[in-house]
Tab-separated table of C-alpha atoms in Angstrom:
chain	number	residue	atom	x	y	z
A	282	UNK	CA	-19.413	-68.416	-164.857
A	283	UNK	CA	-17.370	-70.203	-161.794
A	284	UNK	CA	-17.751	-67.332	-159.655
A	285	UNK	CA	-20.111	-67.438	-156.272
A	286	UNK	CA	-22.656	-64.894	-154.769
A	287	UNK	CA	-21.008	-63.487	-151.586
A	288	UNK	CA	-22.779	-62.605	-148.467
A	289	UNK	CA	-23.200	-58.730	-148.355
A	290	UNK	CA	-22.516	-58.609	-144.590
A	291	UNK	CA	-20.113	-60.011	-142.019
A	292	UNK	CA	-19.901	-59.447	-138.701
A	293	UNK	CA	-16.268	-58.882	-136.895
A	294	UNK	CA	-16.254	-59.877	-133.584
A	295	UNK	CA	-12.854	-59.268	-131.690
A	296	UNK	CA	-11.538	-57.780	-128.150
A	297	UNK	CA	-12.517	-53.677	-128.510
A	298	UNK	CA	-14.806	-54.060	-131.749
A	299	UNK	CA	-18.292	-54.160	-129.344
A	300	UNK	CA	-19.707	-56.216	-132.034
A	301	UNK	CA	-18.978	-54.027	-134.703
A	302	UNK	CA	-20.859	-54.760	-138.396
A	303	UNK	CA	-19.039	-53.704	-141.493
A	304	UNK	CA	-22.327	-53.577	-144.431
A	305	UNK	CA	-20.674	-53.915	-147.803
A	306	UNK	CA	-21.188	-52.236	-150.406
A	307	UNK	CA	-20.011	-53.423	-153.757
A	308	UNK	CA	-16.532	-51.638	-155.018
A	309	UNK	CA	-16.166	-49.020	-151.590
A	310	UNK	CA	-14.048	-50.049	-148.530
A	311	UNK	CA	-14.787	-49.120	-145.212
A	312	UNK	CA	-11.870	-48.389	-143.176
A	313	UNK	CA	-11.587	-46.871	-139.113
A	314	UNK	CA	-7.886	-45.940	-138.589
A	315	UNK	CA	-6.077	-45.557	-135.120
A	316	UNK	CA	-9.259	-44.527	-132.957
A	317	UNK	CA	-7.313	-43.229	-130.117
A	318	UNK	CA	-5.655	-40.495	-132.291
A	319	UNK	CA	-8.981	-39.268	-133.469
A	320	UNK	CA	-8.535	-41.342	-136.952
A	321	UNK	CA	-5.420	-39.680	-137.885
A	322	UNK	CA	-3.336	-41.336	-140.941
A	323	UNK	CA	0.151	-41.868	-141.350
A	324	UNK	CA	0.780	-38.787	-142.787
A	325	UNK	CA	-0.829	-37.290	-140.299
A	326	UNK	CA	1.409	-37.876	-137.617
A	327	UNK	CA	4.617	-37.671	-139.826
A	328	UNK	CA	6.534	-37.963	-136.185
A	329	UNK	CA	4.405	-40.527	-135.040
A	330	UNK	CA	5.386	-44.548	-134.919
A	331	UNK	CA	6.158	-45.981	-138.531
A	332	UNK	CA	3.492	-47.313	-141.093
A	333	UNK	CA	2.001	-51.017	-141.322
A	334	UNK	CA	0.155	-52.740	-143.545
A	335	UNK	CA	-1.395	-56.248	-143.507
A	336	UNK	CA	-1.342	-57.241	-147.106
A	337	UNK	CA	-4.165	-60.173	-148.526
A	338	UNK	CA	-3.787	-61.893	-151.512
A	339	UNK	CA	-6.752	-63.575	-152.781
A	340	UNK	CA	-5.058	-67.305	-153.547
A	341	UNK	CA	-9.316	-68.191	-154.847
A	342	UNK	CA	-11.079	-68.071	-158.640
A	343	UNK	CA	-13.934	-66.269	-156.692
A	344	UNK	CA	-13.554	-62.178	-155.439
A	345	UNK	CA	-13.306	-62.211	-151.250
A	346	UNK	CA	-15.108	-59.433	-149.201
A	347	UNK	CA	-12.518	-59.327	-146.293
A	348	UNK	CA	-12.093	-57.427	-143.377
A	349	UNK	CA	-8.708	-57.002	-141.117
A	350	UNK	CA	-8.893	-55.683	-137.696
A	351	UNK	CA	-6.295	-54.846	-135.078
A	352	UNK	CA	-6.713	-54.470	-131.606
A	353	UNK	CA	-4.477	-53.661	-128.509
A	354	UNK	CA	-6.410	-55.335	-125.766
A	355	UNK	CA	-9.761	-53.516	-125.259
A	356	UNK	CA	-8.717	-50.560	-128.300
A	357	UNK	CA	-9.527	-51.167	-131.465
A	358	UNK	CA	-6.571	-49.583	-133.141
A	359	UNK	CA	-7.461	-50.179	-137.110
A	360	UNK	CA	-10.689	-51.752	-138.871
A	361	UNK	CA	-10.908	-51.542	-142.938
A	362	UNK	CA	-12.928	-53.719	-145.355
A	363	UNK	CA	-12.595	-54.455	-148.868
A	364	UNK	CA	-12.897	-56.607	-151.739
A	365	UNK	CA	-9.921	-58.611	-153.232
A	366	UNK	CA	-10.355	-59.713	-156.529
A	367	UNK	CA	-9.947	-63.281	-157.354
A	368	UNK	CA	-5.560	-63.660	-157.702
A	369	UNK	CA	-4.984	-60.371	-156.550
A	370	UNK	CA	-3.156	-58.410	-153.528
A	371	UNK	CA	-4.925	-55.439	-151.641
A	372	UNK	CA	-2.724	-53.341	-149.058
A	373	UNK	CA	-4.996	-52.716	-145.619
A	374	UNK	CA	-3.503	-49.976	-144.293
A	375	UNK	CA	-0.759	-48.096	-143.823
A	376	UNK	CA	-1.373	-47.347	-140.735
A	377	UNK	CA	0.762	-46.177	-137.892
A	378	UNK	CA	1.216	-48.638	-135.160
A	379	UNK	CA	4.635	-48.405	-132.583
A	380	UNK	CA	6.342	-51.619	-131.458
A	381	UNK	CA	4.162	-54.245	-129.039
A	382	UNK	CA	1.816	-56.989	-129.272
A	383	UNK	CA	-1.694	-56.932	-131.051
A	384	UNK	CA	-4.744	-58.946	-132.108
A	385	UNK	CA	-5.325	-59.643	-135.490
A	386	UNK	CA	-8.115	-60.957	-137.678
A	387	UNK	CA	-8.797	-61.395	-141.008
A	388	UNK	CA	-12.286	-62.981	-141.953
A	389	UNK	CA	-14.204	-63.070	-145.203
A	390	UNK	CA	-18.047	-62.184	-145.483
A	391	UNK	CA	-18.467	-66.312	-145.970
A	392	UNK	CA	-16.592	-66.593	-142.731
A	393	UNK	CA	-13.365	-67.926	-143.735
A	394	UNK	CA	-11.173	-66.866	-140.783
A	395	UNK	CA	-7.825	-66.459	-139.069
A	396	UNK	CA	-6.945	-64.624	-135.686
A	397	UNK	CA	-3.474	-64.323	-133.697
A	398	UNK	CA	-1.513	-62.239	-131.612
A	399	UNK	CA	0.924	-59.540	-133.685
A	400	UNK	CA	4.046	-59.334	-131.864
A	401	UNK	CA	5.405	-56.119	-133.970
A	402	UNK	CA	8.820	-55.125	-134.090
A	403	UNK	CA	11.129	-52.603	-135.658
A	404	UNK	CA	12.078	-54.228	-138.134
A	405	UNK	CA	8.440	-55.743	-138.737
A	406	UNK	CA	7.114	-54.494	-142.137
A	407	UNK	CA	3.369	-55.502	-142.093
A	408	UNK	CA	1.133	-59.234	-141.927
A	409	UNK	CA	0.889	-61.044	-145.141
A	410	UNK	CA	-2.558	-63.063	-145.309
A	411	UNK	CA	-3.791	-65.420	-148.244
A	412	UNK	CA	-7.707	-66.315	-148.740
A	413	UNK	CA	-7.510	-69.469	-149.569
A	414	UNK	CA	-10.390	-72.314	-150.873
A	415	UNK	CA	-10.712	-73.611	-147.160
A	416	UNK	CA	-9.600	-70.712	-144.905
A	417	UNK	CA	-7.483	-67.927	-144.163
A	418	UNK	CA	-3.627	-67.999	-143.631
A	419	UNK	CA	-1.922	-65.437	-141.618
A	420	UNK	CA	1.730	-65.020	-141.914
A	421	UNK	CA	4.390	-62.383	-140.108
A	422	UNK	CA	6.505	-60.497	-142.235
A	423	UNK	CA	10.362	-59.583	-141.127
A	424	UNK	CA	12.656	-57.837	-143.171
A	425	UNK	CA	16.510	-58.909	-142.118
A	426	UNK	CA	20.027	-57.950	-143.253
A	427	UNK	CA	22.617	-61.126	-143.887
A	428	UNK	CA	23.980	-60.851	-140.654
A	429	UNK	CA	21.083	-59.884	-138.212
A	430	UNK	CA	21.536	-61.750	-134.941
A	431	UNK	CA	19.406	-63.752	-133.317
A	432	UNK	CA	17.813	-64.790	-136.558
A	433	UNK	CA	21.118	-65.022	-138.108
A	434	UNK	CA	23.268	-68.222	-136.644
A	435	UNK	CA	26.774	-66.924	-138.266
A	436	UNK	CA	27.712	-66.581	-141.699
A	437	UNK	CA	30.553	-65.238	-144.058
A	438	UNK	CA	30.817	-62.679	-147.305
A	439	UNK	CA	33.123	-62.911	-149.954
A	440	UNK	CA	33.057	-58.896	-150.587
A	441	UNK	CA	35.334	-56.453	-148.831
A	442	UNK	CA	32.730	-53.332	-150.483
A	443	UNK	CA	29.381	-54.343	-150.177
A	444	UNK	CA	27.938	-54.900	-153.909
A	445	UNK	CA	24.282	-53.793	-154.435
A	446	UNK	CA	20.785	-55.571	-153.713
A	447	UNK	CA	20.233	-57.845	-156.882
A	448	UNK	CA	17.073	-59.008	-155.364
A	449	UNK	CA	14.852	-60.673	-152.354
A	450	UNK	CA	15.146	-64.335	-150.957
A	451	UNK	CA	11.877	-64.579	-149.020
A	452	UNK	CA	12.230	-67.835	-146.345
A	453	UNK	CA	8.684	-68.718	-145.155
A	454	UNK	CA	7.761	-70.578	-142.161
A	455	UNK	CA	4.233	-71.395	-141.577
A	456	UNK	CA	5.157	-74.256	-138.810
A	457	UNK	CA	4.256	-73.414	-134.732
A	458	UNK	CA	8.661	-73.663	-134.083
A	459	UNK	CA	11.621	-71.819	-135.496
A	460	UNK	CA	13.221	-73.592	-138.726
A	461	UNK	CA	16.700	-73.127	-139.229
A	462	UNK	CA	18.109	-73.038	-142.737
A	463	UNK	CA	21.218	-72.553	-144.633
A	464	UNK	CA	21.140	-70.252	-147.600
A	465	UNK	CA	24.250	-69.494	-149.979
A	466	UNK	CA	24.675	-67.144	-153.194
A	467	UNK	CA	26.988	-67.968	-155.648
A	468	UNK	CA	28.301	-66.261	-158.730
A	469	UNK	CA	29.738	-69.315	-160.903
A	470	UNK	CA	31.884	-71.368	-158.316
A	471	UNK	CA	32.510	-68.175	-156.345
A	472	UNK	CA	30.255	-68.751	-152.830
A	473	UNK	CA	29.152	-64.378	-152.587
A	474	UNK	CA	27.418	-65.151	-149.382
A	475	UNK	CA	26.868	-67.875	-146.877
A	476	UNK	CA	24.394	-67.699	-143.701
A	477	UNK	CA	22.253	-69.471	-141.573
A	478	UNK	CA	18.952	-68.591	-140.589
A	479	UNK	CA	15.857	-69.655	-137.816
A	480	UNK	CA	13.010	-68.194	-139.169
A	481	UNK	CA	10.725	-68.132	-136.423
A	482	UNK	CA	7.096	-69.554	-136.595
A	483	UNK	CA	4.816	-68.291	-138.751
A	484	UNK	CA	6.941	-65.699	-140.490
A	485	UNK	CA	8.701	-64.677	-143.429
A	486	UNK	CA	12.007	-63.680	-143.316
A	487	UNK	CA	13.050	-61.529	-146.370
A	488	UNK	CA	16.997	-61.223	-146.942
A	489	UNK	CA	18.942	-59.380	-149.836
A	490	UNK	CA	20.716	-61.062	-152.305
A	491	UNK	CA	23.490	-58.813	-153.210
A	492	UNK	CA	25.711	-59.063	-156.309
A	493	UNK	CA	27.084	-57.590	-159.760
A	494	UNK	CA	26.790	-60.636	-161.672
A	495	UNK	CA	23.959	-61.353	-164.237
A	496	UNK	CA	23.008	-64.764	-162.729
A	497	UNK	CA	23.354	-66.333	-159.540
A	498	UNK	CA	22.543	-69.910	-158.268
A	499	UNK	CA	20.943	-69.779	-154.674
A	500	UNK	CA	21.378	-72.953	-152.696
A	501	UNK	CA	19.237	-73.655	-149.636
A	502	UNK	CA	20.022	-76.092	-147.066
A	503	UNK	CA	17.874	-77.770	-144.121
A	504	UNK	CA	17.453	-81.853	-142.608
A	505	UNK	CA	20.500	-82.515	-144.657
A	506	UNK	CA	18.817	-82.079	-148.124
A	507	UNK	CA	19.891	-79.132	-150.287
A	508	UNK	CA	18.092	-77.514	-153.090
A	509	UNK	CA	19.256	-75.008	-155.874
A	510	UNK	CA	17.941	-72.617	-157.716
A	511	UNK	CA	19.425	-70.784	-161.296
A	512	UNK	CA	18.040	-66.910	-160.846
A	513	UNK	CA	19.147	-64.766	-163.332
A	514	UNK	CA	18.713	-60.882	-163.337
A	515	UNK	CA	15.560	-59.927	-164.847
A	516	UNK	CA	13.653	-63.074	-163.728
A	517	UNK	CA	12.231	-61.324	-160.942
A	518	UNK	CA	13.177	-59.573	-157.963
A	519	UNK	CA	12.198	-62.170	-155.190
A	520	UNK	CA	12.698	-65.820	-154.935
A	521	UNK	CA	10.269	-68.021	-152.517
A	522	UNK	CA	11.198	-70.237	-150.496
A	523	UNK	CA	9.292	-72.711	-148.192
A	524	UNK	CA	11.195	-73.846	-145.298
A	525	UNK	CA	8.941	-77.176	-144.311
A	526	UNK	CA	9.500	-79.352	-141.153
A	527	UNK	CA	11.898	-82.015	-143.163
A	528	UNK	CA	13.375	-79.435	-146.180
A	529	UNK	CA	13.476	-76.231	-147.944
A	530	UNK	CA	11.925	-76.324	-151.766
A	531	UNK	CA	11.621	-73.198	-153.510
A	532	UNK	CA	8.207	-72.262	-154.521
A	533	UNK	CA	6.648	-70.715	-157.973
A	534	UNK	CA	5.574	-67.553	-155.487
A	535	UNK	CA	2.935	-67.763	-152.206
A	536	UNK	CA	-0.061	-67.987	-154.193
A	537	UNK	CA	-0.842	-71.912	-155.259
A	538	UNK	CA	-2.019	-73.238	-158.406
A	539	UNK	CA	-4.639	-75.003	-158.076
A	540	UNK	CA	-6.032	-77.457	-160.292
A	541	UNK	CA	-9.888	-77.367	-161.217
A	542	UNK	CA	-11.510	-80.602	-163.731
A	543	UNK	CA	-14.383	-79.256	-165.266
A	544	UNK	CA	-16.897	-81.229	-167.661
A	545	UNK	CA	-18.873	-78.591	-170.040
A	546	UNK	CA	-20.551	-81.340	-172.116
A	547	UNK	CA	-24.194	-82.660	-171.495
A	548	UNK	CA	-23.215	-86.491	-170.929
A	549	UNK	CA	-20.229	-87.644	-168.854
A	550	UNK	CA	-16.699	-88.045	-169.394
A	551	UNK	CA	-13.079	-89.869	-167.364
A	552	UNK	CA	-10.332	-87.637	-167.729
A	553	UNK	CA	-6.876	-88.895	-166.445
A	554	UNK	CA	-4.652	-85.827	-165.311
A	555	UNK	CA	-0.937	-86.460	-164.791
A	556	UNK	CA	1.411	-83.819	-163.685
A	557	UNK	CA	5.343	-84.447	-164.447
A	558	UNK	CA	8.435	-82.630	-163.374
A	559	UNK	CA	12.070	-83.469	-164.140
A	560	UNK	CA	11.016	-86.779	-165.416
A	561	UNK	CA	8.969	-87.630	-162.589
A	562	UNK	CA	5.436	-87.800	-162.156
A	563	UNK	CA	4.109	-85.295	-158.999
A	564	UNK	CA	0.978	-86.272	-159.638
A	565	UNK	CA	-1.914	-88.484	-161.404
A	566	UNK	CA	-5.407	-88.707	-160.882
A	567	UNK	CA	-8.705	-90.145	-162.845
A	568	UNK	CA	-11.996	-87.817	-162.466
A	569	UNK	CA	-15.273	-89.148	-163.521
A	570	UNK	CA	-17.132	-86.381	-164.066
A	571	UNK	CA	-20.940	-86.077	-164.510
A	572	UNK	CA	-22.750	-83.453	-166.973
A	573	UNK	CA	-21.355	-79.656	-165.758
A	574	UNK	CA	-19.415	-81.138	-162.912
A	575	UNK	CA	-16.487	-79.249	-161.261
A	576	UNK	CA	-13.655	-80.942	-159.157
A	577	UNK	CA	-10.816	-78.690	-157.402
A	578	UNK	CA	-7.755	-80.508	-156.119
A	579	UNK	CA	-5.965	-77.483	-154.345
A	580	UNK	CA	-2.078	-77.124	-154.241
A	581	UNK	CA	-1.326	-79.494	-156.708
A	582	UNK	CA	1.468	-76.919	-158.533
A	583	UNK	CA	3.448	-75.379	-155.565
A	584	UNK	CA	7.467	-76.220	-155.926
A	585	UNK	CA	9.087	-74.145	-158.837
A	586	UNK	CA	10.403	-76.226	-161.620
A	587	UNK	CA	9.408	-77.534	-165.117
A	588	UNK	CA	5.896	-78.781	-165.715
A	589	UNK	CA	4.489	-81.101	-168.247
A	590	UNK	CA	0.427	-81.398	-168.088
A	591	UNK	CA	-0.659	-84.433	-169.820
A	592	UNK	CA	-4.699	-85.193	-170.564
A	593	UNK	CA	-6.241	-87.931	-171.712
A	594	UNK	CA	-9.979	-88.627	-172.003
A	595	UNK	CA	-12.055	-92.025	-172.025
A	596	UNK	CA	-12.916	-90.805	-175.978
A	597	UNK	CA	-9.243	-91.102	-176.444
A	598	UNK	CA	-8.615	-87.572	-176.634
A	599	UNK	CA	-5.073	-86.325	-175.373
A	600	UNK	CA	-3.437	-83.012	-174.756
A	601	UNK	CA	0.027	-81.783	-173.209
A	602	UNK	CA	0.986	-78.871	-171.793
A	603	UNK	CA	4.766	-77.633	-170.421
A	604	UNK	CA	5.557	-74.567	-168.627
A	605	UNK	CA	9.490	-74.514	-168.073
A	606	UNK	CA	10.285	-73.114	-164.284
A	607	UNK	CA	6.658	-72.112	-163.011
A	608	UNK	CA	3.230	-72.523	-164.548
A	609	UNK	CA	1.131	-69.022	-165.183
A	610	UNK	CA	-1.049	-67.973	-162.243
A	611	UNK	CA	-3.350	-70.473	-161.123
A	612	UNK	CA	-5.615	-72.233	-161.443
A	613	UNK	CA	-5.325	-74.128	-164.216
A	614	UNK	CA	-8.478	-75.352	-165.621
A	615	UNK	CA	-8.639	-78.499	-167.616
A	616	UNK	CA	-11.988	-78.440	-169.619
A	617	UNK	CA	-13.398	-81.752	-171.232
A	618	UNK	CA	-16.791	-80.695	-174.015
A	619	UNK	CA	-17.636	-82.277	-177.147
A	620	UNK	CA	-14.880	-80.962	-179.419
A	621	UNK	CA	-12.266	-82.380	-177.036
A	622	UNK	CA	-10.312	-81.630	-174.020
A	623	UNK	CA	-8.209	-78.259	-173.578
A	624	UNK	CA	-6.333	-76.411	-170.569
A	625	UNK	CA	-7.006	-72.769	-169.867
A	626	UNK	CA	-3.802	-71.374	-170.272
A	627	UNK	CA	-1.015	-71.403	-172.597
A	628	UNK	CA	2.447	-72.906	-172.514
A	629	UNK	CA	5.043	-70.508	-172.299
C-alpha cells in the first residue's frame, strides 16, 4: 500500500563502465565480476587476492533496485545489480580484489547515489552502504584486534590467557576526520579491557569483546562525556556505536527507525506524537494531517535505550507504547482512522 513504482532502468556512469546500462528485470541480478581475469570468481582463483563484498542494507519501507560498481582507474573490476528488499541486507560480491585504491558507486534506479575512492587494505573486510529516504551512505569497514597500532592509541588487558570473543563492538565514523574514542569492558568492577581508538573517516572499526562472564558493561568515552552500556550474553553478538563530532552514544543497530504519521480516515485529524526516554522527552511534534496524508520524520529513534511512544488525537484519543532498550525494526507507523489511533508494532 506505501510502496512506490521503481524505474526499471538506471544508468551507471563511472571511470571504465563506457556508459554501461544495467536493464532490470524483476527478482534476477546482473552481476560482471573481475573483467581482467576473464570473469573468474573467488573460488576460482583460490590463490588469488582475498574476497570483498560491499554489503547494502535497505534503511527504506520501499524495495531499492541498486547497483555497486568498482573500478581501478580506467578497469572496471566488478559491476552487479540487484534488488534489496525494504529493511533488508544483500551481499554484492565476494569478489576478489588485492590491496590498493578503487572507485566505488552505489546508485539506485531512482538515482539515489554515493561515489568515493576505496582505499582497501588487508585487514579491510568489504564497504557497508545504507539506502536511505534521501540518499545513499557509504561507509568503510575495518576489522581490528585490541591492540592494532596506528588505530589503537595504547591500552591495557586484565588477562594473562586470552579469554574468548564474547562478541563485536562496532565504532562508526561517518565524519570527513579521524575520531578518537575510549572504549572499556568490564566484568562487575573488574576493568577486562581498556583501549583507545581513532577511527578514521568514514569507517567502521569492529573490535572483539573478549570475556567468560555472562554480562559485561561497555563504557565508551570521547569530548569528556562517557556512555555505558549493560550487554549481556545472548543479547546479540554486536553492539553499535556512533562516534559523533562532540560524543559517542550507542545506537539500536545502523539501520534508523523512522517515524511515518499516517491518516487512513476520509476527513482530517491533529495527532500529537511524543517520544520519551529515561524520563525525558527526545521528541514531540503535532501533525495535521489531511484525508490519506502521509508524513515521514526520518531518524527520530537512533540512540539505544528505553522508549515510551505516547499518541494523542484532537478526538481525544490516546495510546502508549514502550519498547525497553531498542524499538523493533523501523519504521514505526502511527495510524489515526475512525476507530482510533494505533502504532504498527507491538511493545515488547
Amino acid at each position: 500500500m506505501y510502496r512506490r513504482t521503481l524505474l526499471s532502468v538506471l544508468s551507471v556512469a563511472v571511470a571504465g563502465c563506457g556508459g554501461r546500462r544495467e536493464k532490470r528485470e524483476t527478482g534476477t541480478r546482473t552481476r560482471t565480476s573481475n573483467p581482467t581475469t576473464g570473469g573468474r570468481t573467488a573460488s576460482e582463483t583460490p590463490e588469488g587476492p582475498p574476497s570483498r563484498a560491499v554489503r547494502v542494507s535497505n534503511d527504506t519501507t520501499d524495495a531499492a533496485y541498486v547497483s555497486v560498481v568498482v573500478a581501478d582507474g580506467g578497469t572496471t573490476r566488478f559491476i552487479e545489480s540487484a534488488e534489496v528488499p525494504p529493511g533488508e541486507t544483500r551481499s554484492f560480491g565476494e569478489f576478489p580484489l588485492e590491496a590498493g585504491t578503487y572507485d566505488v558507486v552505489v546508485e539506485t534506479a531512482d538515482g539515489r547515489r554515493q561515489s568515493q575512492t576505496w582505499a582497501v587494505t588487508d585487514d579491510d573486510t568489504g564497504l557497508a552502504a545504507r539506502v536511505e529516504p534521501d540518499g545513499v551512505t557509504v561507509v568503510q569497514q575495518v576489522y581490528c584486534e585490541l591492540d592494532c597500532p596506528p588505530v589503537s592509541r595504547g591500552g591495557r588487558t586484565a588477562w594473562s590467557e586470552r579469554p574468548p570473543a564474547r562478541g563485536t563492538v562496532e565504532l562508526r565514523n561517518e565524519g570527513s576526520a579521524a575520531r578518537t574514542v575510549g572504549v572499556r569492558l568490564l566484568d562487575g568492577d573488574e576493568t577486562l579491557a581498556e583501549y583507545e581508538y581513532a577511527v578514521p573517516a568514514n569507517t567502521t572499526l569492529a573490535i572483539p569483546a573478549y570475556g567468560r562472564g555472562s554480562g559485561y558493561r561497555v563504557v565508551v568515552e570521547r569530548g569528556g562525556e562517557s556512555a555505558s552500556f549493560d550487554w549481556g550474553v545472548g543479547g546479540g553478538d554486536r553492539l553499535y556505536v556512533d562516534v559523533t563530532e562532540t560524543d559517542a552514544r550507542f545506537r539500536c543497530g545502523w539501520r534508523n527507525r523512522d517515524l511515518r504519521v499516517v491518516n487512513e480516515d476520509e476527513t482530517a485529524h491533529r495527532l500529537t506524537v511524543s517520544v520519551l526516554t529515561d524520563g525525558d522527552t527526545l521528541f514531540e511534534e503535532t501533525y495535521d494531517l489531511g484525508p490519506g496524508e502521509t508524513v515521514l520524520d526520518p531518524k527520530v529513534v537512533e540512540n539505544a535505550g528505553s522508549y515510551e511512544f505516547r499518541i494523542r488525537s484532537e478526538r481525544g484519543d490516546e495510546a502508549s507504547y514502550v519498547w525497553e532498550v531498542c524499538p523493533p525494526r523501523g519504521p514505526v507507523w502511527v495510524v489515526v482512522d475512525e476507530a482510533g489511533v494505533q502504532v504498527s508494532v507491538r511493545a515488547t
